[in-house]
């Protein structure tokens, strides 16, 4: 928020999870948007599902800014559908209608068009379509298919949608094993394969958990590995970082001696243990020893979606859902409620016990810019602190289609803004 005020920014582009943190900071400030945000004219959101409560909060806190929901995969040159969030907010926020030179189809498994309100897979076509995946001919053939309605090809997004009577498109979810966390598109199967390749691992399982149902934007990427004995986590993480982008490396690893199965003998993902507890048992929880530690533990638990007394001062917060969004939220609440200014990186790297000592020192002198000491490469779910992730880290690169003219949105989209 300080950057927007200081630089007098008029147009911003957020991943919805980061937009939620921005709105929370505005909510805790006095009244509507500060005078420094009066020049903010447009807010664009893409990369994740925009929630109705975020739209309502934006209308209330940023009355002078026009909010737009954008949708589009990298394979179709990023944002290809748009929806102005100006009217009354329904139960879901549509992804809208296509931009110029883009075709949108809602098709059944036989690739036949579906009527309004019927649920089908979203297919995209048009000038922005990529040629395919670099050096991935099998995946290209699977995702880029012949266009039965005209020349060229269509891209199978894997997204389930329905077309509303007014022509706008509503996103409903995925039809495969793909998820999104903070705008990054993640294939859980790739993580499981990378885990299974680690020495000593018989099977790898990847899962996304939501510790707090009231905060669906808070997602934790967890890796489970089946092995005869617990393995060195640092070695496992080094092996995963060698083959996966940083945002696909699980923030927590859990050792399993057996894999839970259903009555049909299939993997029972719902029965997998919470990342705070493994087959080897969890260390005894250490209760806060001082009032400040109690306050910090309460703030941490609140940000992580945990109940009272569920966090100790020496607990490994990476296993409980620590990520950059939680760190930003924690730093903001520490400033507001405790009057303590601690950097986001420091919040993410210090355990609660060390953080309480840092807070004590901060209270004894005026806040100043702090540079955290270099430390070990701790497990975390993303190595990026940008509010809109770049597609450079994607494991599936696309080669763009030949230029047929200026993109309709190229003049207004910042180069650093991408969606998965």
Short mmCIF file of C-alpha atoms in Angstrom, two decimals:
data_model
loop_
_atom_site.label_atom_id
_atom_site.label_comp_id
_atom_site.label_asym_id
_atom_site.label_seq_id
_atom_site.Cartn_x
_atom_site.Cartn_y
_atom_site.Cartn_z
CA UNK A 1 0.00 0.00 0.00
CA UNK A 2 2.89 2.35 0.78
CA UNK A 3 4.36 1.77 -2.68
CA UNK A 4 1.05 2.58 -4.39
CA UNK A 5 0.78 5.81 -2.40
CA UNK A 6 4.42 6.84 -2.81
CA UNK A 7 4.63 6.24 -6.57
CA UNK A 8 1.06 7.47 -7.25
CA UNK A 9 0.23 4.26 -9.12
CA UNK A 10 -3.00 4.35 -11.10
CA UNK A 11 -3.19 0.77 -12.43
CA UNK A 12 -2.33 -2.40 -10.47
CA UNK A 13 -2.54 -6.09 -11.32
CA UNK A 14 -2.90 -8.64 -8.51
CA UNK A 15 -3.14 -12.36 -8.01
CA UNK A 16 -6.39 -12.60 -5.96
CA UNK A 17 -4.63 -14.08 -2.90
CA UNK A 18 -2.29 -11.07 -2.81
CA UNK A 19 -5.22 -8.75 -3.49
CA UNK A 20 -6.85 -10.16 -0.36
CA UNK A 21 -3.84 -9.13 1.74
CA UNK A 22 -3.94 -5.66 0.17
CA UNK A 23 -7.64 -5.33 1.01
CA UNK A 24 -7.02 -6.52 4.56
CA UNK A 25 -4.40 -3.80 5.03
CA UNK A 26 -6.92 -1.24 3.76
CA UNK A 27 -9.62 -2.66 6.03
CA UNK A 28 -7.53 -2.12 9.14
CA UNK A 29 -6.60 1.43 8.13
CA UNK A 30 -8.92 4.32 9.01
CA UNK A 31 -12.01 4.43 6.80
CA UNK A 32 -12.04 4.05 3.01
CA UNK A 33 -8.95 4.27 0.83
CA UNK A 34 -6.35 6.78 2.07
CA UNK A 35 -5.90 9.97 0.06
CA UNK A 36 -2.72 8.51 -1.44
CA UNK A 37 -4.82 5.86 -3.22
CA UNK A 38 -7.25 8.33 -4.73
CA UNK A 39 -5.36 8.13 -8.04
CA UNK A 40 -5.88 4.37 -8.31
CA UNK A 41 -8.18 3.96 -11.32
CA UNK A 42 -7.99 0.30 -12.35
CA UNK A 43 -7.41 -2.95 -10.47
CA UNK A 44 -6.94 -6.13 -12.52
CA UNK A 45 -7.01 -9.62 -10.99
CA UNK A 46 -5.99 -12.88 -12.67
CA UNK A 47 -4.13 -16.11 -12.02
CA UNK A 48 -6.61 -17.47 -9.46
CA UNK A 49 -10.34 -17.46 -8.80
CA UNK A 50 -11.54 -14.04 -7.65
CA UNK A 51 -13.90 -14.40 -4.68
CA UNK A 52 -17.20 -12.48 -4.32
CA UNK A 53 -16.19 -11.22 -0.87
CA UNK A 54 -13.07 -9.66 -2.40
CA UNK A 55 -15.20 -7.83 -4.96
CA UNK A 56 -17.53 -6.53 -2.22
CA UNK A 57 -14.54 -5.35 -0.17
CA UNK A 58 -13.05 -3.61 -3.22
CA UNK A 59 -16.32 -1.77 -3.87
CA UNK A 60 -16.38 -0.61 -0.25
CA UNK A 61 -12.70 0.25 0.22
CA UNK A 62 -11.75 1.40 -3.30
CA UNK A 63 -14.88 3.15 -4.59
CA UNK A 64 -12.92 5.14 -7.17
CA UNK A 65 -11.15 2.16 -8.76
CA UNK A 66 -12.69 -0.08 -11.44
CA UNK A 67 -12.11 -3.78 -10.70
CA UNK A 68 -11.73 -6.24 -13.59
CA UNK A 69 -11.50 -10.03 -13.39
CA UNK A 70 -9.26 -11.54 -16.10
CA UNK A 71 -8.76 -15.14 -17.22
CA UNK A 72 -6.36 -16.85 -19.55
CA UNK A 73 -3.64 -19.52 -19.67
CA UNK A 74 -0.10 -18.98 -20.97
CA UNK A 75 -0.96 -21.22 -23.93
CA UNK A 76 -3.36 -18.53 -25.20
CA UNK A 77 -1.10 -15.53 -24.51
CA UNK A 78 -2.27 -14.95 -20.93
CA UNK A 79 -5.50 -12.95 -20.46
CA UNK A 80 -8.17 -13.75 -23.06
CA UNK A 81 -11.43 -13.26 -21.13
CA UNK A 82 -12.41 -10.26 -19.06
CA UNK A 83 -15.26 -9.29 -16.74
CA UNK A 84 -15.84 -5.80 -15.30
CA UNK A 85 -16.88 -6.19 -11.65
CA UNK A 86 -19.10 -3.13 -11.55
CA UNK A 87 -22.58 -4.46 -10.81
CA UNK A 88 -24.12 -6.36 -7.89
CA UNK A 89 -22.04 -9.32 -6.71
CA UNK A 90 -23.54 -12.80 -7.10
CA UNK A 91 -22.37 -16.07 -5.54
CA UNK A 92 -19.50 -16.35 -8.03
CA UNK A 93 -17.48 -13.89 -10.11
CA UNK A 94 -17.64 -14.69 -13.87
CA UNK A 95 -14.46 -14.80 -15.95
CA UNK A 96 -16.39 -12.86 -18.58
CA UNK A 97 -16.33 -12.64 -22.33
CA UNK A 98 -13.47 -13.04 -24.84
CA UNK A 99 -11.24 -10.20 -26.01
CA UNK A 100 -10.93 -9.40 -29.74
CA UNK A 101 -9.56 -12.11 -32.06
CA UNK A 102 -10.30 -14.85 -29.51
CA UNK A 103 -12.86 -17.65 -29.77
CA UNK A 104 -14.34 -19.39 -26.73
CA UNK A 105 -16.22 -22.71 -26.78
CA UNK A 106 -17.90 -24.74 -24.03
CA UNK A 107 -17.82 -28.35 -25.26
CA UNK A 108 -18.80 -31.81 -24.04
CA UNK A 109 -16.38 -34.82 -24.14
CA UNK A 110 -17.33 -35.39 -27.81
CA UNK A 111 -16.37 -31.75 -28.52
CA UNK A 112 -19.93 -30.74 -29.29
CA UNK A 113 -21.20 -27.27 -28.23
CA UNK A 114 -23.28 -27.11 -25.05
CA UNK A 115 -26.24 -24.81 -24.36
CA UNK A 116 -26.31 -22.08 -21.72
CA UNK A 117 -26.00 -23.30 -18.11
CA UNK A 118 -24.62 -26.70 -19.17
CA UNK A 119 -21.24 -27.59 -17.66
CA UNK A 120 -18.43 -28.43 -20.05
CA UNK A 121 -14.74 -27.94 -20.77
CA UNK A 122 -13.47 -24.56 -21.95
CA UNK A 123 -11.69 -24.52 -25.33
CA UNK A 124 -9.86 -21.45 -26.67
CA UNK A 125 -8.93 -20.44 -30.19
CA UNK A 126 -7.75 -17.40 -32.07
CA UNK A 127 -4.73 -15.28 -32.89
CA UNK A 128 -3.14 -15.58 -29.44
CA UNK A 129 -2.86 -19.37 -29.42
CA UNK A 130 0.64 -20.78 -28.96
CA UNK A 131 2.20 -23.27 -31.37
CA UNK A 132 2.59 -25.82 -28.60
CA UNK A 133 4.94 -26.93 -25.84
CA UNK A 134 8.66 -26.73 -26.51
CA UNK A 135 10.09 -30.23 -27.02
CA UNK A 136 6.85 -31.81 -25.71
CA UNK A 137 5.12 -33.23 -28.84
CA UNK A 138 2.92 -35.67 -26.87
CA UNK A 139 1.59 -32.97 -24.58
CA UNK A 140 1.12 -30.63 -27.54
CA UNK A 141 -0.98 -33.24 -29.36
CA UNK A 142 -3.05 -33.81 -26.22
CA UNK A 143 -3.82 -30.15 -25.49
CA UNK A 144 -3.85 -28.50 -28.94
CA UNK A 145 -6.54 -30.13 -31.08
CA UNK A 146 -8.11 -29.54 -34.49
CA UNK A 147 -10.83 -26.90 -34.59
CA UNK A 148 -14.10 -28.58 -35.68
CA UNK A 149 -15.72 -25.16 -36.22
CA UNK A 150 -13.22 -23.53 -38.57
CA UNK A 151 -9.56 -23.19 -39.52
CA UNK A 152 -6.72 -23.50 -37.01
CA UNK A 153 -6.62 -25.32 -33.70
CA UNK A 154 -8.17 -25.10 -30.25
CA UNK A 155 -6.53 -25.32 -26.84
CA UNK A 156 -8.10 -27.60 -24.22
CA UNK A 157 -7.84 -25.65 -20.98
CA UNK A 158 -8.96 -28.45 -18.63
CA UNK A 159 -11.22 -25.89 -16.91
CA UNK A 160 -14.87 -26.69 -16.23
CA UNK A 161 -17.16 -23.75 -17.04
CA UNK A 162 -20.67 -22.87 -18.08
CA UNK A 163 -21.99 -20.11 -20.27
CA UNK A 164 -24.59 -17.87 -18.64
CA UNK A 165 -27.67 -16.63 -20.53
CA UNK A 166 -26.06 -13.21 -21.09
CA UNK A 167 -23.02 -14.82 -22.77
CA UNK A 168 -20.52 -14.47 -19.94
CA UNK A 169 -18.54 -17.52 -18.85
CA UNK A 170 -18.43 -18.78 -15.25
CA UNK A 171 -15.46 -20.81 -13.95
CA UNK A 172 -16.36 -23.90 -11.87
CA UNK A 173 -13.10 -25.81 -11.34
CA UNK A 174 -10.63 -28.23 -12.94
CA UNK A 175 -11.29 -31.59 -14.61
CA UNK A 176 -7.79 -32.98 -14.00
CA UNK A 177 -5.02 -33.24 -11.40
CA UNK A 178 -3.95 -29.62 -11.73
CA UNK A 179 -4.23 -26.96 -9.02
CA UNK A 180 -3.33 -23.31 -8.60
CA UNK A 181 -1.56 -21.74 -5.62
CA UNK A 182 -0.96 -17.98 -5.59
CA UNK A 183 -1.32 -17.88 -9.38
CA UNK A 184 1.12 -20.71 -10.09
CA UNK A 185 -0.24 -23.61 -12.10
CA UNK A 186 0.89 -26.83 -10.43
CA UNK A 187 0.66 -30.42 -11.65
CA UNK A 188 0.51 -32.63 -8.55
CA UNK A 189 1.50 -35.64 -10.66
CA UNK A 190 4.84 -34.02 -11.50
CA UNK A 191 5.58 -33.48 -7.81
CA UNK A 192 4.69 -37.09 -7.01
CA UNK A 193 6.96 -38.34 -9.79
CA UNK A 194 9.84 -36.18 -8.54
CA UNK A 195 9.37 -37.48 -4.99
CA UNK A 196 9.33 -41.08 -6.20
CA UNK A 197 12.68 -40.53 -7.95
CA UNK A 198 14.38 -39.54 -4.67
CA UNK A 199 16.69 -42.26 -3.27
CA UNK A 200 14.93 -44.41 -0.68
CA UNK A 201 11.40 -43.28 -1.61
CA UNK A 202 9.01 -46.01 -2.78
CA UNK A 203 6.05 -43.73 -3.53
CA UNK A 204 5.38 -40.01 -3.54
CA UNK A 205 2.06 -38.27 -2.92
CA UNK A 206 1.31 -34.55 -3.28
CA UNK A 207 -1.68 -32.82 -1.78
CA UNK A 208 -2.99 -29.27 -1.35
CA UNK A 209 -4.49 -28.57 2.05
CA UNK A 210 -6.66 -25.68 3.22
CA UNK A 211 -6.15 -25.35 6.99
CA UNK A 212 -8.96 -22.80 7.36
CA UNK A 213 -12.19 -23.37 5.35
CA UNK A 214 -13.07 -19.72 5.96
CA UNK A 215 -9.96 -18.66 4.04
CA UNK A 216 -9.88 -20.67 0.80
CA UNK A 217 -6.99 -18.54 -0.51
CA UNK A 218 -4.69 -20.05 2.16
CA UNK A 219 -3.39 -23.24 0.54
CA UNK A 220 -0.52 -25.44 1.67
CA UNK A 221 1.40 -27.74 -0.66
CA UNK A 222 2.34 -30.95 1.20
CA UNK A 223 4.49 -33.86 0.01
CA UNK A 224 4.15 -37.37 1.47
CA UNK A 225 6.81 -40.01 0.88
CA UNK A 226 6.57 -43.75 1.55
CA UNK A 227 9.86 -45.12 2.86
CA UNK A 228 11.13 -47.72 5.29
CA UNK A 229 12.51 -45.02 7.59
CA UNK A 230 12.47 -41.21 7.83
CA UNK A 231 14.84 -39.66 5.29
CA UNK A 232 16.96 -36.53 5.50
CA UNK A 233 14.52 -33.71 4.64
CA UNK A 234 17.31 -31.39 3.53
CA UNK A 235 18.51 -34.00 1.02
CA UNK A 236 14.97 -34.58 -0.23
CA UNK A 237 14.42 -30.86 -0.71
CA UNK A 238 17.72 -30.50 -2.59
CA UNK A 239 16.66 -33.33 -4.89
CA UNK A 240 13.24 -31.73 -5.48
CA UNK A 241 14.73 -28.28 -6.13
CA UNK A 242 17.02 -29.86 -8.73
CA UNK A 243 14.08 -31.07 -10.83
CA UNK A 244 11.13 -28.80 -9.97
CA UNK A 245 10.49 -25.04 -10.03
CA UNK A 246 10.69 -23.58 -6.54
CA UNK A 247 6.93 -22.94 -6.36
CA UNK A 248 6.27 -26.68 -6.90
CA UNK A 249 8.49 -27.81 -4.01
CA UNK A 250 6.24 -28.78 -1.06
CA UNK A 251 6.40 -26.55 1.99
CA UNK A 252 6.16 -29.62 4.22
CA UNK A 253 7.28 -33.23 3.83
CA UNK A 254 5.65 -36.08 5.78
CA UNK A 255 7.07 -39.59 6.16
CA UNK A 256 4.66 -42.51 5.77
CA UNK A 257 5.25 -46.16 6.60
CA UNK A 258 1.93 -47.18 5.03
CA UNK A 259 -0.43 -45.52 2.57
CA UNK A 260 -4.11 -45.21 3.55
CA UNK A 261 -6.49 -46.81 1.07
CA UNK A 262 -10.24 -46.94 0.53
CA UNK A 263 -12.36 -50.10 0.66
CA UNK A 264 -11.69 -50.42 -3.08
CA UNK A 265 -7.94 -50.41 -2.52
CA UNK A 266 -7.38 -46.93 -3.95
CA UNK A 267 -5.37 -44.17 -2.29
CA UNK A 268 -7.49 -42.38 0.32
CA UNK A 269 -6.21 -38.82 0.15
CA UNK A 270 -8.64 -37.63 2.80
CA UNK A 271 -7.04 -40.00 5.33
CA UNK A 272 -3.51 -38.65 4.87
CA UNK A 273 -2.19 -37.15 8.14
CA UNK A 274 -1.88 -33.43 8.73
CA UNK A 275 1.62 -32.13 7.92
CA UNK A 276 2.20 -31.23 11.56
CA UNK A 277 2.13 -34.93 12.46
CA UNK A 278 3.90 -37.84 10.75
CA UNK A 279 4.17 -41.54 11.44
CA UNK A 280 7.22 -40.78 13.56
CA UNK A 281 5.24 -38.61 15.97
CA UNK A 282 5.54 -34.88 16.58
CA UNK A 283 7.77 -33.24 19.20
CA UNK A 284 6.09 -32.06 22.35
CA UNK A 285 4.54 -28.62 21.92
CA UNK A 286 6.29 -25.89 23.93
CA UNK A 287 3.86 -23.35 25.39
CA UNK A 288 4.62 -19.59 25.39
CA UNK A 289 6.72 -18.47 28.34
CA UNK A 290 6.08 -14.71 28.23
CA UNK A 291 3.16 -12.44 27.46
CA UNK A 292 4.82 -11.32 24.21
CA UNK A 293 5.33 -14.91 23.09
CA UNK A 294 1.67 -15.63 23.88
CA UNK A 295 0.59 -12.62 21.77
CA UNK A 296 2.82 -13.68 18.87
CA UNK A 297 1.64 -17.29 19.01
CA UNK A 298 -1.96 -16.09 18.95
CA UNK A 299 -1.24 -13.90 15.90
CA UNK A 300 0.58 -16.73 14.14
CA UNK A 301 -2.25 -19.18 14.85
CA UNK A 302 -4.78 -16.65 13.56
CA UNK A 303 -2.84 -16.14 10.31
CA UNK A 304 -2.36 -19.90 9.82
CA UNK A 305 -6.00 -20.72 10.51
CA UNK A 306 -5.20 -22.63 13.72
CA UNK A 307 -7.21 -22.71 16.93
CA UNK A 308 -6.18 -21.40 20.32
CA UNK A 309 -3.35 -23.42 21.85
CA UNK A 310 -2.55 -25.28 18.61
CA UNK A 311 0.81 -23.54 18.06
CA UNK A 312 3.91 -23.76 20.25
CA UNK A 313 6.90 -21.41 20.27
CA UNK A 314 9.17 -24.01 18.65
CA UNK A 315 6.73 -25.50 16.13
CA UNK A 316 7.85 -25.76 12.51
CA UNK A 317 5.49 -23.30 10.84
CA UNK A 318 6.47 -24.47 7.34
CA UNK A 319 4.61 -27.71 8.11
CA UNK A 320 1.56 -25.72 9.17
CA UNK A 321 1.15 -23.65 6.00
CA UNK A 322 3.80 -20.93 6.13
CA UNK A 323 4.12 -19.00 2.87
CA UNK A 324 4.72 -15.46 1.64
CA UNK A 325 1.05 -14.45 1.92
CA UNK A 326 0.91 -15.56 5.57
CA UNK A 327 4.16 -13.69 6.28
CA UNK A 328 2.78 -10.47 4.77
CA UNK A 329 -0.43 -10.81 6.79
CA UNK A 330 1.53 -11.50 9.99
CA UNK A 331 3.87 -8.53 9.50
CA UNK A 332 0.87 -6.25 8.90
CA UNK A 333 -0.98 -7.44 12.03
CA UNK A 334 2.15 -7.17 14.19
CA UNK A 335 2.44 -3.52 13.17
CA UNK A 336 -1.23 -2.82 13.80
CA UNK A 337 -1.75 -4.69 17.07
CA UNK A 338 1.68 -4.73 18.71
CA UNK A 339 3.29 -1.64 17.21
CA UNK A 340 6.21 -3.78 16.02
CA UNK A 341 7.76 -3.29 12.55
CA UNK A 342 9.41 -6.49 11.32
CA UNK A 343 10.19 -7.29 7.71
CA UNK A 344 8.23 -9.95 5.83
CA UNK A 345 11.31 -12.08 5.19
CA UNK A 346 12.20 -12.01 8.87
CA UNK A 347 8.68 -13.14 9.77
CA UNK A 348 8.93 -16.05 7.35
CA UNK A 349 12.32 -17.29 8.55
CA UNK A 350 12.19 -16.92 12.34
CA UNK A 351 10.41 -19.45 14.59
CA UNK A 352 8.01 -17.85 17.12
CA UNK A 353 10.59 -18.02 19.94
CA UNK A 354 13.21 -16.07 17.95
CA UNK A 355 10.57 -13.70 16.66
CA UNK A 356 9.64 -12.69 20.19
CA UNK A 357 13.25 -11.68 20.89
CA UNK A 358 13.33 -9.73 17.64
CA UNK A 359 10.09 -7.99 18.64
CA UNK A 360 11.54 -7.03 22.02
CA UNK A 361 14.53 -5.43 20.37
CA UNK A 362 12.30 -3.61 17.88
CA UNK A 363 10.24 -2.10 20.70
CA UNK A 364 13.34 -0.60 22.24
CA UNK A 365 14.39 1.46 19.24
CA UNK A 366 12.76 3.29 16.33
CA UNK A 367 11.84 1.05 13.40
CA UNK A 368 14.39 0.94 10.64
CA UNK A 369 14.98 -1.03 7.48
CA UNK A 370 16.28 -4.48 8.39
CA UNK A 371 18.21 -6.89 6.22
CA UNK A 372 17.76 -10.48 7.42
CA UNK A 373 20.87 -12.55 7.91
CA UNK A 374 21.43 -15.25 5.34
CA UNK A 375 20.18 -18.56 6.67
CA UNK A 376 19.67 -22.14 5.57
CA UNK A 377 17.32 -22.89 2.71
CA UNK A 378 14.20 -23.68 4.72
CA UNK A 379 11.27 -25.52 3.20
CA UNK A 380 8.74 -23.10 1.78
CA UNK A 381 6.10 -23.24 -0.87
CA UNK A 382 7.45 -20.47 -3.10
CA UNK A 383 10.73 -18.72 -3.69
CA UNK A 384 9.13 -15.59 -5.14
CA UNK A 385 7.87 -12.49 -3.35
CA UNK A 386 6.28 -10.80 -6.36
CA UNK A 387 2.54 -10.16 -6.30
CA UNK A 388 2.07 -11.54 -9.83
CA UNK A 389 4.28 -14.57 -10.58
CA UNK A 390 6.16 -14.77 -13.80
CA UNK A 391 5.67 -17.65 -16.18
CA UNK A 392 9.45 -18.00 -16.52
CA UNK A 393 9.46 -20.69 -13.83
CA UNK A 394 6.92 -22.89 -15.60
CA UNK A 395 8.02 -26.42 -16.41
CA UNK A 396 5.95 -26.31 -19.64
CA UNK A 397 7.30 -23.63 -21.93
CA UNK A 398 5.27 -22.50 -24.89
CA UNK A 399 6.44 -21.12 -28.19
CA UNK A 400 4.26 -18.17 -29.25
CA UNK A 401 2.34 -18.11 -32.47
CA UNK A 402 3.54 -15.79 -35.26
CA UNK A 403 2.47 -12.21 -34.73
CA UNK A 404 -0.63 -11.21 -36.63
CA UNK A 405 -0.70 -7.67 -35.37
CA UNK A 406 -0.79 -5.82 -32.11
CA UNK A 407 -2.46 -7.70 -29.29
CA UNK A 408 -5.64 -5.93 -28.14
CA UNK A 409 -4.41 -5.85 -24.58
CA UNK A 410 -0.66 -5.43 -25.11
CA UNK A 411 -0.79 -1.69 -24.57
CA UNK A 412 -2.29 -1.95 -21.11
CA UNK A 413 -0.81 -5.18 -19.68
CA UNK A 414 2.42 -4.64 -17.71
CA UNK A 415 5.20 -6.90 -19.02
CA UNK A 416 5.83 -8.36 -15.58
CA UNK A 417 2.23 -9.50 -15.14
CA UNK A 418 1.34 -13.06 -16.14
CA UNK A 419 -1.21 -15.70 -15.28
CA UNK A 420 -0.87 -19.47 -15.20
#
